[in-house]
Tab-separated table of C-alpha atoms and ligand atoms in Angstrom:
chain	number	residue	atom	x	y	z
A	1	MET	CA	1.946	26.028	7.122
A	2	LEU	CA	-0.041	23.729	4.837
A	3	LEU	CA	-1.761	21.916	7.708
A	4	ASP	CA	-3.194	23.423	10.861
A	5	SER	CA	-3.277	21.249	13.984
A	6	ASN	CA	-6.896	20.148	13.405
A	7	GLU	CA	-6.195	19.069	9.823
A	8	ALA	CA	-3.064	17.306	10.991
A	9	LYS	CA	-5.096	15.466	13.639
A	10	ILE	CA	-7.697	14.399	11.038
A	11	SER	CA	-4.879	13.001	8.898
A	12	ALA	CA	-3.205	11.302	11.849
A	13	LEU	CA	-6.439	9.505	12.705
A	14	ARG	CA	-6.811	8.399	9.064
A	15	ILE	CA	-3.188	7.222	8.953
A	16	ILE	CA	-3.612	5.115	12.103
A	17	SER	CA	-6.789	3.526	10.795
A	18	ARG	CA	-5.167	2.803	7.416
A	19	CYS	CA	-2.098	1.297	9.103
A	20	ASN	CA	-4.482	-0.977	10.998
A	21	GLU	CA	-6.271	-1.862	7.765
A	22	LEU	CA	-3.019	-2.688	5.961
A	23	ALA	CA	-1.827	-4.703	8.968
A	24	LYS	CA	-4.627	-7.178	8.283
A	25	ILE	CA	-3.164	-7.933	4.830
A	26	THR	CA	-0.612	-10.549	5.776
A	27	CYS	CA	0.410	-14.062	4.695
A	28	GLU	CA	0.526	-15.334	8.286
A	29	ASP	CA	-2.322	-16.409	10.587
A	30	ILE	CA	-0.822	-14.262	13.330
A	31	GLY	CA	1.422	-11.241	12.933
A	32	ILE	CA	2.178	-9.070	9.932
A	33	THR	CA	4.297	-10.495	7.126
A	34	ARG	CA	3.943	-9.014	3.652
A	35	LEU	CA	6.507	-10.062	1.090
A	36	TYR	CA	7.526	-8.647	-2.272
A	37	LEU	CA	5.469	-9.914	-5.249
A	38	SER	CA	3.152	-11.877	-2.977
A	39	LYS	CA	-0.630	-11.830	-3.339
A	40	GLU	CA	-0.710	-9.649	-0.215
A	41	HIS	CA	1.589	-7.186	-1.990
A	42	LEU	CA	-0.879	-7.003	-4.876
A	43	ILE	CA	-3.832	-6.408	-2.537
A	44	VAL	CA	-1.978	-3.650	-0.703
A	45	ASN	CA	-0.954	-1.980	-3.964
A	46	LYS	CA	-4.602	-1.876	-5.067
A	47	LEU	CA	-5.770	-0.415	-1.724
A	48	VAL	CA	-2.982	2.158	-1.439
A	49	GLY	CA	-3.485	3.015	-5.124
A	50	GLN	CA	-7.130	3.728	-4.406
A	51	TRP	CA	-6.179	6.026	-1.482
A	52	MET	CA	-3.708	7.810	-3.753
A	53	LYS	CA	-6.446	8.305	-6.368
A	54	GLU	CA	-8.913	9.583	-3.742
A	55	SER	CA	-6.333	12.145	-2.647
A	56	GLY	CA	-6.169	13.551	-6.189
A	57	MET	CA	-3.249	11.686	-7.726
A	58	SER	CA	-2.929	9.823	-11.013
A	59	VAL	CA	-1.845	6.289	-10.089
A	60	TRP	CA	0.148	3.500	-11.707
A	61	GLN	CA	1.984	0.353	-10.708
A	62	ASP	CA	5.464	0.413	-12.187
A	63	ALA	CA	7.416	-2.376	-13.866
A	64	VAL	CA	8.973	-3.716	-10.638
A	65	GLY	CA	5.775	-3.626	-8.564
A	66	ASN	CA	5.944	-0.220	-6.835
A	67	ILE	CA	2.629	1.618	-6.495
A	68	CYS	CA	3.091	5.238	-7.610
A	69	GLY	CA	0.943	8.342	-7.474
A	70	ARG	CA	1.531	11.789	-8.986
A	71	TYR	CA	0.042	15.142	-8.054
A	72	ASN	CA	0.892	17.523	-10.859
A	73	ALA	CA	2.435	20.919	-10.443
A	74	LYS	CA	1.198	24.111	-12.086
A	75	PHE	CA	2.975	22.891	-15.212
A	76	ILE	CA	2.309	19.300	-16.221
A	77	CYS	CA	5.878	18.326	-17.143
A	78	SER	CA	7.569	19.736	-14.024
A	79	PRO	CA	9.989	17.484	-12.166
A	80	ALA	CA	8.721	15.907	-8.969
A	81	VAL	CA	9.753	15.702	-5.352
A	82	ILE	CA	9.253	12.073	-4.370
A	83	LEU	CA	7.752	11.162	-0.999
A	84	GLY	CA	7.142	7.638	0.199
A	85	SER	CA	8.654	4.562	1.729
A	86	HIS	CA	8.074	0.801	1.564
A	87	LEU	CA	4.937	-1.340	1.876
A	88	ASP	CA	6.668	-4.682	2.362
A	89	THR	CA	7.550	-5.921	5.833
A	90	VAL	CA	9.916	-8.226	7.661
A	91	LYS	CA	8.467	-11.391	9.176
A	92	ASN	CA	6.193	-10.737	12.173
A	93	ALA	CA	6.585	-6.998	11.641
A	94	GLY	CA	5.200	-3.874	13.184
A	95	ARG	CA	2.512	-1.897	11.353
A	96	TYR	CA	4.320	1.438	10.882
A	97	ASP	CA	7.775	0.551	9.478
A	98	GLY	CA	7.629	1.993	5.944
A	99	ILE	CA	3.824	2.151	5.822
A	100	LEU	CA	3.666	5.358	7.850
A	101	GLY	CA	5.853	7.182	5.325
A	102	VAL	CA	3.701	6.202	2.355
A	103	LEU	CA	0.442	7.184	4.077
A	104	SER	CA	1.932	10.478	5.310
A	105	GLY	CA	2.903	11.376	1.747
A	106	ILE	CA	-0.661	10.672	0.609
A	107	GLU	CA	-2.006	12.958	3.350
A	108	ILE	CA	0.135	15.874	2.157
A	109	VAL	CA	-1.269	15.504	-1.347
A	110	TYR	CA	-4.809	15.114	0.045
A	111	TRP	CA	-4.646	18.568	1.672
A	112	LEU	CA	-2.960	20.244	-1.297
A	113	ASN	CA	-5.734	18.887	-3.503
A	114	LYS	CA	-8.485	19.779	-1.035
A	115	LYS	CA	-7.158	23.342	-0.820
A	116	ASN	CA	-6.698	23.485	-4.570
A	117	ILE	CA	-3.007	24.250	-4.247
A	118	ARG	CA	-0.671	23.499	-7.156
A	119	LEU	CA	3.025	23.896	-6.382
A	120	GLU	CA	5.974	24.757	-8.633
A	121	LEU	CA	6.992	21.078	-8.735
A	122	ALA	CA	4.942	17.900	-8.810
A	123	ILE	CA	4.743	15.568	-5.845
A	124	GLU	CA	4.933	11.831	-6.357
A	125	VAL	CA	4.264	9.315	-3.629
A	126	ILE	CA	5.788	5.848	-4.061
A	127	GLY	CA	4.956	2.739	-2.062
A	128	PHE	CA	8.097	0.687	-2.697
A	129	GLY	CA	7.521	-3.043	-3.072
A	130	ASP	CA	10.644	-4.428	-1.459
A	131	GLU	CA	12.850	-2.562	0.976
A	132	GLU	CA	13.297	-5.346	3.532
A	133	GLY	CA	14.471	-8.112	1.221
A	134	ALA	CA	12.613	-10.566	3.485
A	135	ARG	CA	11.614	-12.858	0.604
A	136	PHE	CA	14.592	-13.050	-1.743
A	137	GLY	CA	17.453	-11.939	0.501
A	138	ILE	CA	18.487	-8.891	-1.517
A	139	THR	CA	16.886	-5.601	-0.545
A	140	LEU	CA	15.762	-2.316	-2.124
A	141	LEU	CA	14.404	-4.095	-5.223
A	142	GLY	CA	11.593	-1.513	-5.479
A	143	SER	CA	13.708	1.625	-5.185
A	144	ARG	CA	16.423	0.142	-7.387
A	145	GLY	CA	13.759	-0.144	-10.070
A	146	ILE	CA	13.409	3.644	-9.983
A	147	THR	CA	17.163	4.236	-10.171
A	148	GLY	CA	17.604	1.824	-13.082
A	149	THR	CA	20.219	-0.222	-11.211
A	150	TRP	CA	18.374	-3.533	-11.388
A	151	LYS	CA	20.678	-6.462	-12.163
A	152	ASN	CA	19.416	-9.220	-14.467
A	153	LYS	CA	21.125	-11.839	-12.268
A	154	TRP	CA	18.641	-10.980	-9.502
A	155	LEU	CA	15.853	-12.605	-11.569
A	156	SER	CA	17.240	-16.033	-10.723
A	157	TYR	CA	17.350	-15.416	-6.959
A	158	THR	CA	14.837	-17.672	-5.212
A	159	ASP	CA	12.779	-17.559	-2.029
A	160	ASN	CA	12.610	-20.399	0.504
A	161	GLN	CA	10.007	-22.189	-1.667
A	162	GLY	CA	12.431	-22.158	-4.593
A	163	ILE	CA	10.365	-19.559	-6.497
A	164	SER	CA	12.599	-17.181	-8.480
A	165	ILE	CA	12.060	-13.445	-8.744
A	166	GLU	CA	11.350	-14.026	-12.449
A	167	GLN	CA	8.586	-16.530	-11.678
A	168	ALA	CA	7.186	-14.319	-8.931
A	169	MET	CA	7.154	-11.277	-11.238
A	170	ILE	CA	5.287	-13.193	-13.943
A	171	LYS	CA	2.759	-14.463	-11.394
A	172	PHE	CA	2.365	-10.900	-10.093
A	173	GLY	CA	1.502	-9.812	-13.641
A	174	LEU	CA	4.785	-8.051	-14.458
A	175	ASN	CA	6.750	-8.494	-17.672
A	176	ILE	CA	10.428	-9.066	-16.880
A	177	LYS	CA	11.363	-7.568	-20.252
A	178	ASN	CA	9.973	-4.229	-19.056
A	179	ILE	CA	11.890	-3.903	-15.771
A	180	TYR	CA	13.911	-0.988	-17.130
A	181	GLN	CA	10.735	0.946	-17.823
A	182	ALA	CA	10.529	1.551	-14.057
A	183	SER	CA	13.705	3.616	-14.100
A	184	ARG	CA	13.174	7.357	-14.073
A	185	ASP	CA	15.015	10.094	-15.945
A	186	LYS	CA	17.366	12.043	-13.746
A	187	LYS	CA	15.711	15.316	-14.798
A	188	ASP	CA	12.222	14.115	-13.739
A	189	ILE	CA	13.035	13.956	-10.036
A	190	ALA	CA	14.295	16.873	-7.939
A	191	ALA	CA	14.604	15.216	-4.530
A	192	TYR	CA	13.440	12.348	-2.342
A	193	VAL	CA	12.194	12.972	1.198
A	194	GLU	CA	11.158	9.989	3.337
A	195	LEU	CA	9.323	10.061	6.656
A	196	HIS	CA	10.038	6.961	8.747
A	197	ILE	CA	9.795	5.778	12.342
A	198	GLU	CA	13.166	6.134	14.078
A	199	GLN	CA	13.360	2.494	15.138
A	200	GLY	CA	15.779	3.646	17.835
A	201	PRO	CA	15.787	5.374	21.237
A	202	CYS	CA	17.237	8.844	20.472
A	203	LEU	CA	14.063	10.927	19.994
A	204	GLU	CA	12.468	9.356	23.047
A	205	GLN	CA	15.600	10.119	25.118
A	206	GLU	CA	15.500	13.732	23.851
A	207	ASN	CA	11.769	13.819	24.524
A	208	LEU	CA	11.181	15.093	20.971
A	209	PRO	CA	8.587	13.809	18.475
A	210	ILE	CA	10.581	14.456	15.295
A	211	GLY	CA	14.181	14.551	14.086
A	212	VAL	CA	16.178	14.907	10.865
A	213	VAL	CA	18.521	12.184	9.655
A	214	THR	CA	22.172	13.107	9.092
A	215	ASN	CA	23.354	9.855	7.565
A	216	ILE	CA	22.257	6.286	6.978
A	217	HIS	CA	24.734	3.700	8.232
A	218	GLY	CA	26.338	1.248	5.848
A	219	ALA	CA	25.654	-2.478	6.064
A	220	ARG	CA	27.306	-5.778	5.195
A	221	ARG	CA	25.499	-9.147	5.149
A	222	PHE	CA	27.108	-12.578	5.027
A	223	LYS	CA	25.983	-16.205	4.810
A	224	CYS	CA	28.306	-18.239	7.083
A	225	SER	CA	28.853	-21.859	8.118
A	226	PHE	CA	30.764	-23.827	10.699
A	227	ILE	CA	31.316	-27.318	9.259
A	228	GLY	CA	32.310	-30.085	11.694
A	229	GLU	CA	31.180	-33.675	11.962
A	230	SER	CA	27.851	-34.988	13.144
A	231	GLY	CA	28.026	-37.954	15.502
A	232	HIS	CA	26.303	-39.923	18.187
A	233	ALA	CA	25.355	-37.681	21.116
A	234	GLY	CA	25.872	-40.522	23.568
A	235	THR	CA	29.097	-42.109	22.505
A	236	VAL	CA	31.569	-39.478	21.251
A	237	PRO	CA	33.726	-38.123	24.118
A	238	MET	CA	33.668	-34.300	24.277
A	239	LYS	CA	37.362	-33.923	23.391
A	240	TYR	CA	36.942	-35.883	20.147
A	241	ARG	CA	33.947	-33.917	18.892
A	242	LYS	CA	33.825	-31.548	15.910
A	243	ASP	CA	30.693	-29.887	17.195
A	244	ALA	CA	29.685	-27.036	14.876
A	245	LEU	CA	27.341	-25.507	17.434
A	246	PHE	CA	29.977	-25.164	20.164
A	247	ALA	CA	32.267	-23.486	17.619
A	248	PHE	CA	29.404	-21.135	16.730
A	249	ALA	CA	28.741	-20.391	20.405
A	250	GLU	CA	32.420	-19.558	21.047
A	251	TRP	CA	32.403	-17.302	17.980
A	252	MET	CA	29.215	-15.535	19.061
A	253	LYS	CA	30.836	-14.526	22.385
A	254	TYR	CA	33.712	-13.061	20.384
A	255	VAL	CA	31.319	-11.201	18.050
A	256	GLU	CA	29.502	-9.530	20.947
A	257	TYR	CA	32.665	-8.599	22.853
A	258	THR	CA	34.565	-7.314	19.788
A	259	THR	CA	31.687	-5.267	18.341
A	260	ILE	CA	30.987	-3.529	21.658
A	261	LYS	CA	34.680	-2.890	22.268
A	262	LYS	CA	35.370	-1.566	18.763
A	263	ASN	CA	32.857	1.272	18.537
A	264	SER	CA	29.494	2.091	20.123
A	265	GLN	CA	27.982	2.853	16.688
A	266	LEU	CA	28.805	-0.602	15.321
A	267	VAL	CA	26.234	-3.378	15.564
A	268	ALA	CA	26.395	-7.056	14.642
A	269	THR	CA	23.433	-9.428	14.440
A	270	VAL	CA	22.987	-13.131	13.751
A	271	GLY	CA	19.314	-13.231	12.860
A	272	MET	CA	19.074	-16.622	11.159
A	273	ILE	CA	20.645	-19.928	12.188
A	274	SER	CA	20.078	-23.542	11.222
A	275	CYS	CA	21.669	-26.430	13.093
A	276	ASN	CA	22.066	-29.617	11.058
A	277	PRO	CA	20.984	-32.357	11.082
A	278	GLY	CA	18.847	-30.959	13.915
A	279	SER	CA	18.159	-34.030	16.094
A	280	THR	CA	18.398	-34.213	19.866
A	281	ASN	CA	20.756	-37.166	19.848
A	282	VAL	CA	23.059	-36.050	17.018
A	283	ILE	CA	26.108	-33.806	17.427
A	284	PRO	CA	25.532	-30.815	15.096
A	285	GLY	CA	27.752	-31.319	12.075
A	286	ILE	CA	26.910	-28.055	10.311
A	287	VAL	CA	25.649	-24.692	11.514
A	288	ASN	CA	24.574	-22.201	8.835
A	289	PHE	CA	23.843	-18.627	9.873
A	290	SER	CA	23.501	-15.011	8.738
A	291	LEU	CA	25.706	-12.137	9.871
A	292	ASP	CA	24.463	-8.543	9.524
A	293	ILE	CA	26.807	-5.721	10.559
A	294	ARG	CA	26.122	-1.984	10.408
A	295	GLY	CA	28.173	1.106	11.050
A	296	PRO	CA	28.691	4.747	10.092
A	297	GLN	CA	31.793	4.308	7.941
A	298	ASP	CA	32.904	1.731	5.418
A	299	ILE	CA	36.353	1.559	7.015
A	300	MET	CA	34.792	0.578	10.348
A	301	LEU	CA	32.665	-2.081	8.667
A	302	GLU	CA	35.691	-3.351	6.766
A	303	SER	CA	37.762	-3.783	9.916
A	304	LEU	CA	34.955	-5.289	12.003
A	305	SER	CA	33.963	-7.800	9.320
A	306	SER	CA	37.564	-8.921	8.773
A	307	LEU	CA	38.081	-9.353	12.553
A	308	LEU	CA	34.917	-11.430	12.957
A	309	LEU	CA	35.488	-13.568	9.875
A	310	LYS	CA	39.163	-14.137	10.733
A	311	GLN	CA	38.191	-15.276	14.230
A	312	GLY	CA	35.707	-17.691	12.671
A	313	LYS	CA	38.635	-19.307	10.861
A	314	VAL	CA	40.780	-19.355	14.041
A	315	ILE	CA	38.045	-21.037	16.098
A	316	ALA	CA	37.362	-23.541	13.313
A	317	ASN	CA	41.068	-24.444	13.042
A	318	ASN	CA	41.425	-24.909	16.802
A	319	ARG	CA	38.450	-27.283	16.776
A	320	HIS	CA	39.392	-29.076	13.525
A	321	LEU	CA	36.361	-27.667	11.738
A	322	ILE	CA	35.913	-25.508	8.630
A	323	PHE	CA	34.550	-21.952	8.656
A	324	GLU	CA	33.077	-20.632	5.406
A	325	TYR	CA	31.389	-17.324	4.549
A	326	LYS	CA	30.014	-15.414	1.558
A	327	GLU	CA	29.173	-11.719	1.474
A	328	TYR	CA	25.872	-11.205	-0.393
A	329	TYR	CA	24.906	-7.662	0.420
A	330	ARG	CA	26.592	-4.363	1.104
A	331	THR	CA	25.595	-0.734	1.221
A	332	SER	CA	27.836	2.205	1.991
A	333	GLU	CA	27.004	5.034	4.355
A	334	VAL	CA	24.638	7.597	2.787
A	335	ILE	CA	24.980	11.273	3.729
A	336	CYS	CA	21.634	13.078	3.510
A	337	ASP	CA	21.579	16.256	1.424
A	338	SER	CA	22.501	19.251	3.606
A	339	ILE	CA	20.203	21.758	1.818
A	340	LEU	CA	17.195	19.462	2.239
A	341	ARG	CA	18.241	18.693	5.812
A	342	ASN	CA	18.415	22.379	6.754
A	343	ILE	CA	14.983	23.079	5.273
A	344	LEU	CA	13.510	20.190	7.251
A	345	CYS	CA	15.240	21.414	10.439
A	346	THR	CA	13.643	24.847	10.002
A	347	SER	CA	10.201	23.268	9.629
A	348	ILE	CA	10.735	21.110	12.684
A	349	GLN	CA	11.853	24.085	14.746
A	350	LYS	CA	8.532	25.781	13.902
A	351	ILE	CA	6.651	22.752	15.178
A	352	GLN	CA	8.579	21.594	18.235
A	353	GLY	CA	10.802	24.542	19.069
A	354	LYS	CA	14.056	22.768	18.324
A	355	SER	CA	15.403	20.363	15.751
A	356	ILE	CA	17.668	17.419	16.331
A	357	LEU	CA	19.933	15.598	13.890
A	358	LEU	CA	20.460	11.877	14.261
A	359	PRO	CA	21.925	8.934	12.301
A	360	SER	CA	19.925	6.020	10.957
A	361	GLY	CA	21.222	2.588	11.936
A	362	ALA	CA	18.473	1.082	9.785
A	363	GLY	CA	18.578	0.896	6.014
A	364	HIS	CA	15.932	2.642	3.900
A	365	ASP	CA	14.884	3.089	0.279
A	366	ALA	CA	16.685	6.428	0.486
A	367	ILE	CA	19.938	4.426	0.217
A	368	ALA	CA	19.111	3.358	-3.340
A	369	ILE	CA	17.561	6.677	-4.363
A	370	SER	CA	20.628	8.608	-3.099
A	371	GLU	CA	22.666	7.045	-5.915
A	372	ARG	CA	20.891	9.371	-8.363
A	373	TRP	CA	19.077	12.135	-6.497
A	374	PRO	CA	19.495	14.166	-3.282
A	375	VAL	CA	17.711	12.522	-0.355
A	376	ALA	CA	16.571	13.535	3.126
A	377	MET	CA	14.735	11.748	5.905
A	378	LEU	CA	12.532	12.763	8.779
A	379	PHE	CA	12.295	10.463	11.788
A	380	ILE	CA	9.267	10.211	14.016
A	381	ARG	CA	9.596	8.936	17.579
A	382	ASN	CA	8.303	5.424	18.121
A	383	TYR	CA	7.772	3.793	21.503
A	384	ARG	CA	11.116	2.640	22.948
A	385	GLY	CA	12.390	2.475	19.361
A	386	ILE	CA	10.823	-0.980	19.137
A	387	SER	CA	10.594	-2.108	15.500
A	388	HIS	CA	10.576	-5.276	13.404
A	389	ASN	CA	8.274	-6.368	16.208
A	390	PRO	CA	4.449	-6.362	16.559
A	391	GLU	CA	4.898	-4.063	19.599
A	392	GLU	CA	6.003	-1.235	17.253
A	393	SER	CA	3.875	1.808	18.087
A	394	VAL	CA	3.659	5.535	17.377
A	395	ASP	CA	1.818	8.260	19.292
A	396	ILE	CA	-1.020	9.875	17.296
A	397	ASN	CA	0.003	13.387	18.409
A	398	ASP	CA	3.535	12.730	17.122
A	399	ILE	CA	2.038	11.694	13.783
A	400	ALA	CA	0.048	14.936	13.630
A	401	LEU	CA	3.125	17.046	14.482
A	402	SER	CA	5.296	15.151	12.010
A	403	LEU	CA	2.717	15.764	9.273
A	404	GLN	CA	2.836	19.488	9.912
A	405	ALA	CA	6.641	19.469	9.790
A	406	TYR	CA	6.793	17.142	6.772
A	407	SER	CA	4.254	19.130	4.734
A	408	ASP	CA	5.882	22.452	5.628
A	409	GLY	CA	9.295	21.041	4.763
A	410	ILE	CA	8.116	19.654	1.424
A	411	CYS	CA	6.507	22.949	0.411
A	412	ASN	CA	9.724	24.802	1.255
A	413	ILE	CA	11.908	22.235	-0.509
A	414	ILE	CA	9.758	22.642	-3.615
A	415	LYS	CA	10.102	26.413	-3.410
A	416	LYS	CA	13.874	26.036	-3.107
A	417	LYS	CA	14.168	23.458	-5.891
A	418	ALA	CA	11.969	25.527	-8.204
A	419	GLU	CA	14.568	28.320	-8.017
A	420	TYR	CA	17.075	26.100	-9.861
B	501	LIG	O1	17.378	-3.917	7.814
B	501	LIG	C1	17.116	-2.723	7.721
B	501	LIG	O2	17.892	-1.880	8.111
B	501	LIG	C2	15.826	-2.297	7.103
B	501	LIG	O3	14.785	-2.544	7.986
B	501	LIG	N1	15.624	-2.983	5.863
B	502	LIG	MN1	12.442	-2.427	8.399
B	503	LIG	MN1	11.712	0.582	6.979
């Protein structure tokens, strides 16, 4: 075991204090919001880069704004096992989503370095710059830099101030001509193992601090609109109205009922809505909104999305409105690598007596990385699974236990991978 319980506790205390320090780097007066290519992103990269350096890593910021650290193996050019997660947040976020995984990876390297241990493979820790997609709408822009699957068309995507990714990159100090320099050779990476808060209730229900992820659910995201006719709130009789908000409300009831009825693993969320023109005394003529659906299999997502979108059309027709939608994001289910999973389960059993396998309803950078390398994820229990919420919290003892399991798992994965 790389870490004994005292060392794990020292690291857990440092992780908590660093999460609190990073939580102060936000673009809002209250709450934590840290967006890709923002000035807060740059500040966090510098601070996390310094912590990486102090733990014994060589550090660089790559061509898409990820902060990367490398702890060499016995042989300089050995491939690496990548640890890490994301440093960006959603709006009004919690302080552990993503951050905990990056800081935990740094702690593993800290103790290897302190104990003068060099492994058969290198360890790299990456703080990805954009997993949430909270600024530009598309997600995994950091991890897709590593996999070399960046699309040039993304450069023209804009945030709600009309700033494009291209403009934001230039302001951040990146050269858009170099984006492909972030992509890594297949042979340079052996595996990716991410520690992340569960953001769900399973571990708490099982009364276990840590679990291993079986699969990451797929996702579909749509921009939708009900288009009716705005009118005078006082004069238009109800039966003559083309009220976009009532159509939306009727559709929302259908979304909830149909998703629940179809399958307990399916979820559907309308997280953003704008009602236009947005005056008390005007009948809403247009309602624009987002639709985010998740589920374990593409076929389930396919059938749920077609049901919901078809019903949007039916409701619009019945009310003499128009229903429009555009899909702008999709990821398929990712199955975590079984060899890596089994090694992590063995480490967890050592720590907590039993291991548990569970799905991830949330998306992670592992989705992008899995397109080129084997991935695995460890989940740590977080209070009531609350996440994307300032109430997000993690128990310090769970952090210490997860560090012992994570470090033991990584050392064993490296041993296994070095046999190849
Ligand atoms: O939305 C998600 O699943 C993740 O938090 N980006
Ligand atoms: Mn998140
Ligand atoms: Mn996350």
